[in-house]
Amino acid sequence: LVSLFMSDLMVGLVVMPPAMLNQLYGRWVLQEDFCSLWASFDVMCCSASILNLCVISLDRYLLITSPLQYKLRVTSCRALALILATWTLAALASFLPI
């Protein structure tokens, strides 16, 4: 949940202010170099948010389908690995095309 919070917070703090300026002025008013970086952060944060929701859904599914084996399957190390994989996949999908 903290990872989902961080991705949504980054959308609100990093992605939305330049998007708001873009909507208000009808064109990109910031530096041209910042545009591709902003677009990458936009894709990364939104992708991380969606992937975090998928991981949370998987976690809830495992808890409901096998509650007695849940503690054995979902350890702190595995949860951390899933969070790192989520952010890594989101970063690769957004920053590699640049």
N, CA, C and O atoms as a Tinker XYZ file with bonds, in Angstrom:
   392  protein
     1  N      0.816000   -1.200000    0.000000    73     2
     2  CA     0.000000    0.000000    0.000000    64     1     3
     3  C      0.857000    1.262000    0.000000    63     2     4     5
     4  O      0.488000    2.278000   -0.588000    81     3
     5  N      2.008000    1.183000    0.668000    73     3     6
     6  CA     2.893000    2.353000    0.707000    64     5     7
     7  C      3.450000    2.636000   -0.688000    63     6     8     9
     8  O      3.600000    3.794000   -1.078000    81     7
     9  N      3.753000    1.583000   -1.429000    73     7    10
    10  CA     4.248000    1.766000   -2.791000    64     9    11
    11  C      3.181000    2.396000   -3.685000    63    10    12    13
    12  O      3.490000    3.258000   -4.508000    81    11
    13  N      1.950000    1.975000   -3.529000    73    11    14
    14  CA     0.847000    2.585000   -4.284000    64    13    15
    15  C      0.685000    4.049000   -3.890000    63    14    16    17
    16  O      0.461000    4.904000   -4.746000    81    15
    17  N      0.796000    4.332000   -2.609000    73    15    18
    18  CA     0.711000    5.712000   -2.137000    64    17    19
    19  C      1.814000    6.569000   -2.759000    63    18    20    21
    20  O      1.566000    7.698000   -3.182000    81    19
    21  N      3.033000    6.026000   -2.812000    73    19    22
    22  CA     4.151000    6.794000   -3.352000    64    21    23
    23  C      3.971000    7.061000   -4.850000    63    22    24    25
    24  O      4.268000    8.157000   -5.325000    81    23
    25  N      3.491000    6.075000   -5.583000    73    23    26
    26  CA     3.300000    6.291000   -7.019000    64    25    27
    27  C      2.203000    7.327000   -7.266000    63    26    28    29
    28  O      2.344000    8.180000   -8.143000    81    27
    29  N      1.118000    7.259000   -6.505000    73    27    30
    30  CA     0.043000    8.243000   -6.668000    64    29    31
    31  C      0.471000    9.628000   -6.192000    63    30    32    33
    32  O      0.069000   10.635000   -6.774000    81    31
    33  N      1.274000    9.685000   -5.149000    73    31    34
    34  CA     1.795000   10.966000   -4.681000    64    33    35
    35  C      2.711000   11.590000   -5.729000    63    34    36    37
    36  O      2.670000   12.801000   -5.947000    81    35
    37  N      3.533000   10.775000   -6.376000    73    35    38
    38  CA     4.411000   11.290000   -7.421000    64    37    39
    39  C      3.612000   11.791000   -8.623000    63    38    40    41
    40  O      4.006000   12.759000   -9.274000    81    39
    41  N      2.506000   11.140000   -8.911000    73    39    42
    42  CA     1.639000   11.641000   -9.990000    64    41    43
    43  C      1.134000   13.031000   -9.618000    63    42    44    45
    44  O      1.131000   13.937000  -10.451000    81    43
    45  N      0.713000   13.199000   -8.386000    73    43    46
    46  CA     0.176000   14.483000   -7.952000    64    45    47
    47  C      1.208000   15.581000   -7.843000    63    46    48    49
    48  O      0.904000   16.739000   -8.129000    81    47
    49  N      2.423000   15.249000   -7.437000    73    47    50
    50  CA     3.447000   16.273000   -7.209000    64    49    51
    51  C      4.368000   16.522000   -8.395000    63    50    52    53
    52  O      4.834000   17.644000   -8.592000    81    51
    53  N      4.634000   15.487000   -9.187000    73    51    54
    54  CA     5.605000   15.622000  -10.275000    64    53    55
    55  C      4.920000   15.751000  -11.635000    63    54    56    57
    56  O      5.344000   16.544000  -12.475000    81    55
    57  N      3.877000   14.980000  -11.847000    73    55    58
    58  CA     3.265000   14.911000  -13.173000    64    57    59
    59  C      2.191000   15.980000  -13.374000    63    58    60    61
    60  O      2.136000   16.607000  -14.431000    81    59
    61  N      1.360000   16.186000  -12.395000    73    59    62
    62  CA     0.206000   17.064000  -12.585000    64    61    63
    63  C      0.530000   18.554000  -12.720000    63    62    64    65
    64  O     -0.115000   19.211000  -13.537000    81    63
    65  N      1.477000   19.136000  -11.982000    73    63    66
    66  CA     1.737000   20.577000  -12.164000    64    65    67
    67  C      2.150000   20.956000  -13.592000    63    66    68    69
    68  O      1.589000   21.912000  -14.128000    81    67
    69  N      3.108000   20.255000  -14.244000    73    67    70
    70  CA     3.385000   20.610000  -15.644000    64    69    71
    71  C      2.197000   20.324000  -16.570000    63    70    72    73
    72  O      1.990000   21.051000  -17.542000    81    71
    73  N      1.426000   19.290000  -16.285000    73    71    74
    74  CA     0.245000   19.009000  -17.101000    64    73    75
    75  C     -0.778000   20.132000  -16.965000    63    74    76    77
    76  O     -1.447000   20.494000  -17.933000    81    75
    77  N     -0.893000   20.680000  -15.755000    73    75    78
    78  CA    -1.812000   21.792000  -15.539000    64    77    79
    79  C     -1.358000   23.026000  -16.331000    63    78    80    81
    80  O     -2.181000   23.708000  -16.942000    81    79
    81  N     -0.055000   23.311000  -16.322000    73    79    82
    82  CA     0.465000   24.428000  -17.114000    64    81    83
    83  C      0.211000   24.203000  -18.599000    63    82    84    85
    84  O     -0.143000   25.133000  -19.324000    81    83
    85  N      0.390000   22.986000  -19.037000    73    83    86
    86  CA     0.156000   22.647000  -20.437000    64    85    87
    87  C     -1.303000   22.880000  -20.829000    63    86    88    89
    88  O     -1.584000   23.369000  -21.923000    81    87
    89  N     -2.214000   22.535000  -19.950000    73    87    90
    90  CA    -3.640000   22.746000  -20.223000    64    89    91
    91  C     -4.016000   24.233000  -20.174000    63    90    92    93
    92  O     -4.808000   24.706000  -20.988000    81    91
    93  N     -3.445000   24.954000  -19.221000    73    91    94
    94  CA    -3.781000   26.376000  -19.081000    64    93    95
    95  C     -3.316000   27.207000  -20.270000    63    94    96    97
    96  O     -4.053000   28.058000  -20.766000    81    95
    97  N     -2.082000   26.955000  -20.726000    73    95    98
    98  CA    -1.529000   27.757000  -21.813000    64    97    99
    99  C     -1.801000   27.167000  -23.196000    63    98   100   101
   100  O     -1.631000   27.850000  -24.206000    81    99
   101  N     -2.213000   25.926000  -23.244000    73    99   102
   102  CA    -2.493000   25.301000  -24.525000    64   101   103
   103  C     -1.263000   24.876000  -25.295000    63   102   104   105
   104  O     -1.366000   24.447000  -26.444000    81   103
   105  N     -0.105000   24.989000  -24.680000    73   103   106
   106  CA     1.154000   24.580000  -25.307000    64   105   107
   107  C      2.165000   24.313000  -24.200000    63   106   108   109
   108  O      1.920000   24.628000  -23.035000    81   107
   109  N      3.286000   23.739000  -24.566000    73   107   110
   110  CA     4.330000   23.433000  -23.582000    64   109   111
   111  C      5.122000   24.700000  -23.310000    63   110   112   113
   112  O      5.773000   25.221000  -24.216000    81   111
   113  N      5.082000   25.216000  -22.070000    73   111   114
   114  CA     5.734000   26.479000  -21.744000    64   113   115
   115  C      7.065000   26.285000  -21.019000    63   114   116   117
   116  O      7.815000   27.244000  -20.835000    81   115
   117  N      7.357000   25.070000  -20.613000    73   115   118
   118  CA     8.615000   24.796000  -19.916000    64   117   119
   119  C      9.707000   24.474000  -20.936000    63   118   120   121
   120  O      9.454000   24.465000  -22.141000    81   119
   121  N     10.910000   24.214000  -20.451000    73   119   122
   122  CA    12.021000   23.904000  -21.352000    64   121   123
   123  C     11.722000   22.655000  -22.175000    63   122   124   125
   124  O     11.070000   21.725000  -21.700000    81   123
   125  N     12.207000   22.649000  -23.411000    73   123   126
   126  CA    11.948000   21.523000  -24.317000    64   125   127
   127  C     12.560000   20.224000  -23.792000    63   126   128   129
   128  O     11.974000   19.154000  -23.960000    81   127
   129  N     13.730000   20.306000  -23.159000    73   127   130
   130  CA    14.368000   19.102000  -22.620000    64   129   131
   131  C     13.539000   18.480000  -21.501000    63   130   132   133
   132  O     13.562000   17.265000  -21.309000    81   131
   133  N     12.824000   19.297000  -20.780000    73   131   134
   134  CA    12.020000   18.822000  -19.655000    64   133   135
   135  C     10.784000   18.058000  -20.122000    63   134   136   137
   136  O     10.211000   17.277000  -19.362000    81   135
   137  N     10.374000   18.281000  -21.364000    73   135   138
   138  CA     9.160000   17.643000  -21.876000    64   137   139
   139  C      9.301000   16.124000  -21.923000    63   138   140   141
   140  O      8.409000   15.410000  -21.465000    81   139
   141  N     10.401000   15.623000  -22.468000    73   139   142
   142  CA    10.577000   14.173000  -22.549000    64   141   143
   143  C     10.787000   13.561000  -21.166000    63   142   144   145
   144  O     10.340000   12.444000  -20.909000    81   143
   145  N     11.460000   14.283000  -20.281000    73   143   146
   146  CA    11.632000   13.787000  -18.915000    64   145   147
   147  C     10.285000   13.736000  -18.199000    63   146   148   149
   148  O      9.993000   12.778000  -17.484000    81   147
   149  N      9.474000   14.761000  -18.391000    73   147   150
   150  CA     8.144000   14.778000  -17.778000    64   149   151
   151  C      7.270000   13.651000  -18.314000    63   150   152   153
   152  O      6.552000   13.000000  -17.554000    81   151
   153  N      7.331000   13.423000  -19.615000    73   151   154
   154  CA     6.536000   12.344000  -20.212000    64   153   155
   155  C      6.973000   10.989000  -19.665000    63   154   156   157
   156  O      6.141000   10.111000  -19.436000    81   155
   157  N      8.266000   10.819000  -19.458000    73   155   158
   158  CA     8.762000    9.558000  -18.896000    64   157   159
   159  C      8.286000    9.374000  -17.461000    63   158   160   161
   160  O      7.882000    8.276000  -17.077000    81   159
   161  N      8.330000   10.431000  -16.673000    73   159   162
   162  CA     7.833000   10.340000  -15.306000    64   161   163
   163  C      6.329000   10.080000  -15.288000    63   162   164   165
   164  O      5.831000    9.362000  -14.420000    81   163
   165  N      5.619000   10.653000  -16.229000    73   163   166
   166  CA     4.185000   10.421000  -16.341000    64   165   167
   167  C      3.905000    8.942000  -16.579000    63   166   168   169
   168  O      3.084000    8.341000  -15.886000    81   167
   169  N      4.584000    8.362000  -17.553000    73   167   170
   170  CA     4.384000    6.943000  -17.863000    64   169   171
   171  C      4.836000    6.068000  -16.697000    63   170   172   173
   172  O      4.161000    5.097000  -16.352000    81   171
   173  N      5.980000    6.408000  -16.084000    73   171   174
   174  CA     6.491000    5.596000  -14.985000    64   173   175
   175  C      5.540000    5.597000  -13.789000    63   174   176   177
   176  O      5.222000    4.538000  -13.249000    81   175
   177  N      5.093000    6.765000  -13.380000    73   175   178
   178  CA     4.238000    6.847000  -12.199000    64   177   179
   179  C      2.886000    6.184000  -12.437000    63   178   180   181
   180  O      2.373000    5.486000  -11.562000    81   179
   181  N      2.318000    6.395000  -13.596000    73   179   182
   182  CA     1.027000    5.767000  -13.897000    64   181   183
   183  C      1.170000    4.258000  -14.030000    63   182   184   185
   184  O      0.314000    3.508000  -13.562000    81   183
   185  N      2.246000    3.810000  -14.666000    73   183   186
   186  CA     2.482000    2.367000  -14.785000    64   185   187
   187  C      2.738000    1.742000  -13.422000    63   186   188   189
   188  O      2.243000    0.652000  -13.133000    81   187
   189  N      3.505000    2.422000  -12.587000    73   187   190
   190  CA     3.774000    1.902000  -11.247000    64   189   191
   191  C      2.486000    1.816000  -10.435000    63   190   192   193
   192  O      2.291000    0.869000   -9.674000    81   191
   193  N      1.622000    2.789000  -10.594000    73   191   194
   194  CA     0.345000    2.763000   -9.878000    64   193   195
   195  C     -0.503000    1.568000  -10.314000    63   194   196   197
   196  O     -1.072000    0.869000   -9.475000    81   195
   197  N     -0.586000    1.335000  -11.612000    73   195   198
   198  CA    -1.366000    0.205000  -12.126000    64   197   199
   199  C     -0.751000   -1.116000  -11.703000    63   198   200   201
   200  O     -1.466000   -2.029000  -11.291000    81   199
   201  N      0.575000   -1.228000  -11.802000    73   199   202
   202  CA     1.237000   -2.471000  -11.406000    64   201   203
   203  C      1.111000   -2.722000   -9.904000    63   202   204   205
   204  O      0.983000   -3.868000   -9.475000    81   203
   205  N      1.147000   -1.663000   -9.112000    73   203   206
   206  CA     0.943000   -1.822000   -7.664000    64   205   207
   207  C     -0.453000   -2.349000   -7.358000    63   206   208   209
   208  O     -0.627000   -3.183000   -6.468000    81   207
   209  N     -1.446000   -1.863000   -8.095000    73   207   210
   210  CA    -2.801000   -2.384000   -7.918000    64   209   211
   211  C     -2.879000   -3.862000   -8.283000    63   210   212   213
   212  O     -3.590000   -4.629000   -7.635000    81   211
   213  N     -2.152000   -4.256000   -9.315000    73   211   214
   214  CA    -2.120000   -5.673000   -9.698000    64   213   215
   215  C     -1.466000   -6.528000   -8.619000    63   214   216   217
   216  O     -1.944000   -7.621000   -8.315000    81   215
   217  N     -0.377000   -6.034000   -8.040000    73   215   218
   218  CA     0.316000   -6.777000   -6.981000    64   217   219
   219  C     -0.561000   -6.874000   -5.732000    63   218   220   221
   220  O     -0.597000   -7.916000   -5.078000    81   219
   221  N     -1.259000   -5.802000   -5.404000    73   219   222
   222  CA    -2.175000   -5.833000   -4.258000    64   221   223
   223  C     -3.301000   -6.836000   -4.511000    63   222   224   225
   224  O     -3.696000   -7.567000   -3.603000    81   223
   225  N     -3.814000   -6.872000   -5.732000    73   223   226
   226  CA    -4.862000   -7.836000   -6.078000    64   225   227
   227  C     -4.349000   -9.262000   -5.957000    63   226   228   229
   228  O     -5.053000  -10.138000   -5.454000    81   227
   229  N     -3.128000   -9.500000   -6.416000    73   227   230
   230  CA    -2.527000  -10.826000   -6.286000    64   229   231
   231  C     -2.363000  -11.213000   -4.818000    63   230   232   233
   232  O     -2.628000  -12.352000   -4.435000    81   231
   233  N     -1.930000  -10.270000   -4.013000    73   231   234
   234  CA    -1.766000  -10.512000   -2.582000    64   233   235
   235  C     -3.101000  -10.872000   -1.924000    63   234   236   237
   236  O     -3.173000  -11.822000   -1.144000    81   235
   237  N     -4.145000  -10.122000   -2.233000    73   235   238
   238  CA    -5.473000  -10.408000   -1.673000    64   237   239
   239  C     -5.999000  -11.756000   -2.163000    63   238   240   241
   240  O     -6.636000  -12.486000   -1.404000    81   239
   241  N     -5.737000  -12.087000   -3.429000    73   239   242
   242  CA    -6.157000  -13.375000   -3.978000    64   241   243
   243  C     -5.488000  -14.520000   -3.227000    63   242   244   245
   244  O     -6.142000  -15.495000   -2.856000    81   243
   245  N     -4.167000  -14.394000   -3.002000    73   243   246
   246  CA    -3.460000  -15.447000   -2.274000    64   245   247
   247  C     -3.962000  -15.572000   -0.846000    63   246   248   249
   248  O     -4.035000  -16.681000   -0.317000    81   247
   249  N     -4.303000  -14.476000   -0.222000    73   247   250
   250  CA    -4.810000  -14.513000    1.149000    64   249   251
   251  C     -6.172000  -15.194000    1.214000    63   250   252   253
   252  O     -6.448000  -15.943000    2.151000    81   251
   253  N     -7.019000  -14.940000    0.230000    73   251   254
   254  CA    -8.371000  -15.509000    0.252000    64   253   255
   255  C     -8.369000  -16.979000   -0.142000    63   254   256   257
   256  O     -9.083000  -17.783000    0.458000    81   255
   257  N     -7.566000  -17.339000   -1.151000    73   255   258
   258  CA    -7.611000  -18.716000   -1.638000    64   257   259
   259  C     -6.874000  -19.708000   -0.750000    63   258   260   261
   260  O     -7.250000  -20.878000   -0.678000    81   259
   261  N     -5.841000  -19.251000   -0.083000    73   259   262
   262  CA    -5.095000  -20.161000    0.806000    64   261   263
   263  C     -4.643000  -19.425000    2.064000    63   262   264   265
   264  O     -3.465000  -19.096000    2.202000    81   263
   265  N     -5.562000  -19.168000    2.970000    73   263   266
   266  CA    -5.219000  -18.373000    4.155000    64   265   267
   267  C     -4.220000  -19.054000    5.089000    63   266   268   269
   268  O     -3.460000  -18.374000    5.779000    81   267
   269  N     -4.211000  -20.372000    5.119000    73   267   270
   270  CA    -3.299000  -21.064000    6.025000    64   269   271
   271  C     -1.864000  -21.087000    5.494000    63   270   272   273
   272  O     -0.921000  -21.156000    6.282000    81   271
   273  N     -1.690000  -21.032000    4.201000    73   271   274
   274  CA    -0.355000  -21.048000    3.609000    64   273   275
   275  C      0.138000  -19.646000    3.244000    63   274   276   277
   276  O      1.243000  -19.489000    2.724000    81   275
   277  N     -0.666000  -18.649000    3.513000    73   275   278
   278  CA    -0.341000  -17.284000    3.108000    64   277   279
   279  C      0.967000  -16.804000    3.741000    63   278   280   281
   280  O      1.817000  -16.238000    3.053000    81   279
   281  N      1.127000  -17.024000    5.027000    73   279   282
   282  CA     2.337000  -16.546000    5.723000    64   281   283
   283  C      3.594000  -17.251000    5.211000    63   282   284   285
   284  O      4.685000  -16.681000    5.239000    81   283
   285  N      3.437000  -18.489000    4.745000    73   283   286
   286  CA     4.595000  -19.206000    4.217000    64   285   287
   287  C      4.953000  -18.724000    2.806000    63   286   288   289
   288  O      6.128000  -18.668000    2.445000    81   287
   289  N      3.950000  -18.384000    2.024000    73   287   290
   290  CA     4.179000  -17.950000    0.648000    64   289   291
   291  C      4.609000  -16.491000    0.544000    63   290   292   293
   292  O      5.516000  -16.162000   -0.219000    81   291
   293  N      3.971000  -15.635000    1.295000    73   291   294
   294  CA     4.232000  -14.204000    1.197000    64   293   295
   295  C      5.109000  -13.775000    2.378000    63   294   296   297
   296  O      4.627000  -13.510000    3.479000    81   295
   297  N      6.399000  -13.721000    2.105000    73   295   298
   298  CA     7.342000  -13.277000    3.132000    64   297   299
   299  C      7.726000  -11.823000    2.867000    63   298   300   301
   300  O      7.386000  -11.260000    1.826000    81   299
   301  N      8.419000  -11.239000    3.798000    73   299   302
   302  CA     8.857000   -9.843000    3.625000    64   301   303
   303  C      9.799000   -9.704000    2.439000    63   302   304   305
   304  O      9.726000   -8.725000    1.697000    81   303
   305  N     10.674000  -10.669000    2.260000    73   303   306
   306  CA    11.624000  -10.610000    1.139000    64   305   307
   307  C     10.896000  -10.721000   -0.197000    63   306   308   309
   308  O     11.234000  -10.008000   -1.141000    81   307
   309  N      9.911000  -11.593000   -0.289000    73   307   310
   310  CA     9.162000  -11.734000   -1.533000    64   309   311
   311  C      8.325000  -10.489000   -1.808000    63   310   312   313
   312  O      8.209000  -10.062000   -2.957000    81   311
   313  N      7.753000   -9.913000   -0.782000    73   311   314
   314  CA     6.972000   -8.689000   -0.959000    64   313   315
   315  C      7.866000   -7.551000   -1.442000    63   314   316   317
   316  O      7.490000   -6.798000   -2.340000    81   315
   317  N      9.039000   -7.428000   -0.850000    73   315   318
   318  CA     9.995000   -6.398000   -1.277000    64   317   319
   319  C     10.447000   -6.642000   -2.711000    63   318   320   321
   320  O     10.601000   -5.696000   -3.483000    81   319
   321  N     10.657000   -7.897000   -3.067000    73   319   322
   322  CA    11.054000   -8.227000   -4.438000    64   321   323
   323  C      9.959000   -7.856000   -5.433000    63   322   324   325
   324  O     10.254000   -7.370000   -6.525000    81   323
   325  N      8.700000   -8.082000   -5.068000    73   323   326
   326  CA     7.590000   -7.697000   -5.953000    64   325   327
   327  C      7.507000   -6.182000   -6.114000    63   326   328   329
   328  O      7.241000   -5.686000   -7.209000    81   327
   329  N      7.730000   -5.454000   -5.036000    73   327   330
   330  CA     7.694000   -3.985000   -5.115000    64   329   331
   331  C      8.838000   -3.466000   -5.985000    63   330   332   333
   332  O      8.644000   -2.572000   -6.810000    81   331
   333  N     10.025000   -4.030000   -5.795000    73   331   334
   334  CA    11.165000   -3.618000   -6.619000    64   333   335
   335  C     10.945000   -3.978000   -8.085000    63   334   336   337
   336  O     11.305000   -3.208000   -8.976000    81   335
   337  N     10.361000   -5.137000   -8.336000    73   335   338
   338  CA    10.069000   -5.538000   -9.715000    64   337   339
   339  C      9.043000   -4.605000  -10.344000    63   338   340   341
   340  O      9.143000   -4.269000  -11.524000    81   339
   341  N      8.068000   -4.190000   -9.562000    73   339   342
   342  CA     7.047000   -3.270000  -10.056000    64   341   343
   343  C      7.671000   -1.951000  -10.494000    63   342   344   345
   344  O      7.412000   -1.479000  -11.601000    81   343
   345  N      8.483000   -1.359000   -9.642000    73   343   346
   346  CA     9.099000   -0.075000   -9.968000    64   345   347
   347  C     10.132000   -0.210000  -11.080000    63   346   348   349
   348  O     10.269000    0.690000  -11.908000    81   347
   349  N     10.861000   -1.329000  -11.107000    73   347   350
   350  CA    11.850000   -1.541000  -12.167000    64   349   351
   351  C     11.174000   -1.674000  -13.517000    63   350   352   353
   352  O     11.616000   -1.074000  -14.497000    81   351
   353  N     10.104000   -2.456000  -13.578000    73   351   354
   354  CA     9.374000   -2.619000  -14.826000    64   353   355
   355  C      8.771000   -1.292000  -15.290000    63   354   356   357
   356  O      8.805000   -0.976000  -16.479000    81   355
   357  N      8.228000   -0.530000  -14.369000    73   355   358
   358  CA     7.663000    0.776000  -14.731000    64   357   359
   359  C      8.747000    1.729000  -15.233000    63   358   360   361
   360  O      8.533000    2.462000  -16.198000    81   359
   361  N      9.900000    1.718000  -14.583000    73   359   362
   362  CA    11.002000    2.605000  -15.006000    64   361   363
   363  C     11.543000    2.183000  -16.366000    63   362   364   365
   364  O     11.836000    3.032000  -17.208000    81   363
   365  N     11.676000    0.880000  -16.587000    73   363   366
   366  CA    12.176000    0.411000  -17.888000    64   365   367
   367  C     11.206000    0.747000  -19.004000    63   366   368   369
   368  O     11.621000    1.117000  -20.102000    81   367
   369  N      9.927000    0.622000  -18.733000    73   367   370
   370  CA     8.912000    0.910000  -19.760000    64   369   371
   371  C      8.840000    2.400000  -20.080000    63   370   372   373
   372  O      8.391000    2.776000  -21.163000    81   371
   373  N      9.269000    3.241000  -19.167000    73   371   374
   374  CA     9.134000    4.680000  -19.405000    64   373   375
   375  C     10.433000    5.353000  -19.832000    63   374   376   377
   376  O     10.405000    6.254000  -20.670000    81   375
   377  N     11.561000    4.942000  -19.283000    73   375   378
   378  CA    12.807000    5.644000  -19.574000    64   377   379
   379  C     13.610000    5.027000  -20.721000    63   378   380   381
   380  O     14.439000    5.714000  -21.318000    81   379
   381  N     13.386000    3.742000  -21.047000    73   379   382
   382  CA    14.103000    3.153000  -22.157000    64   381   383
   383  C     13.757000    3.765000  -23.508000    63   382   384   385
   384  O     14.653000    3.940000  -24.332000    81   383
   385  N     12.490000    4.099000  -23.771000    73   383   386
   386  CA    12.188000    4.704000  -25.076000    64   385   387
   387  C     12.861000    6.061000  -25.320000    63   386   388   389
   388  O     12.999000    6.474000  -26.472000    81   387
   389  N     13.273000    6.748000  -24.276000    73   387   390
   390  CA    13.964000    8.030000  -24.464000    64   389   391
   391  C     15.311000    7.736000  -25.067000    63   390   392
   392  O     16.087000    8.657000  -25.322000    81   391
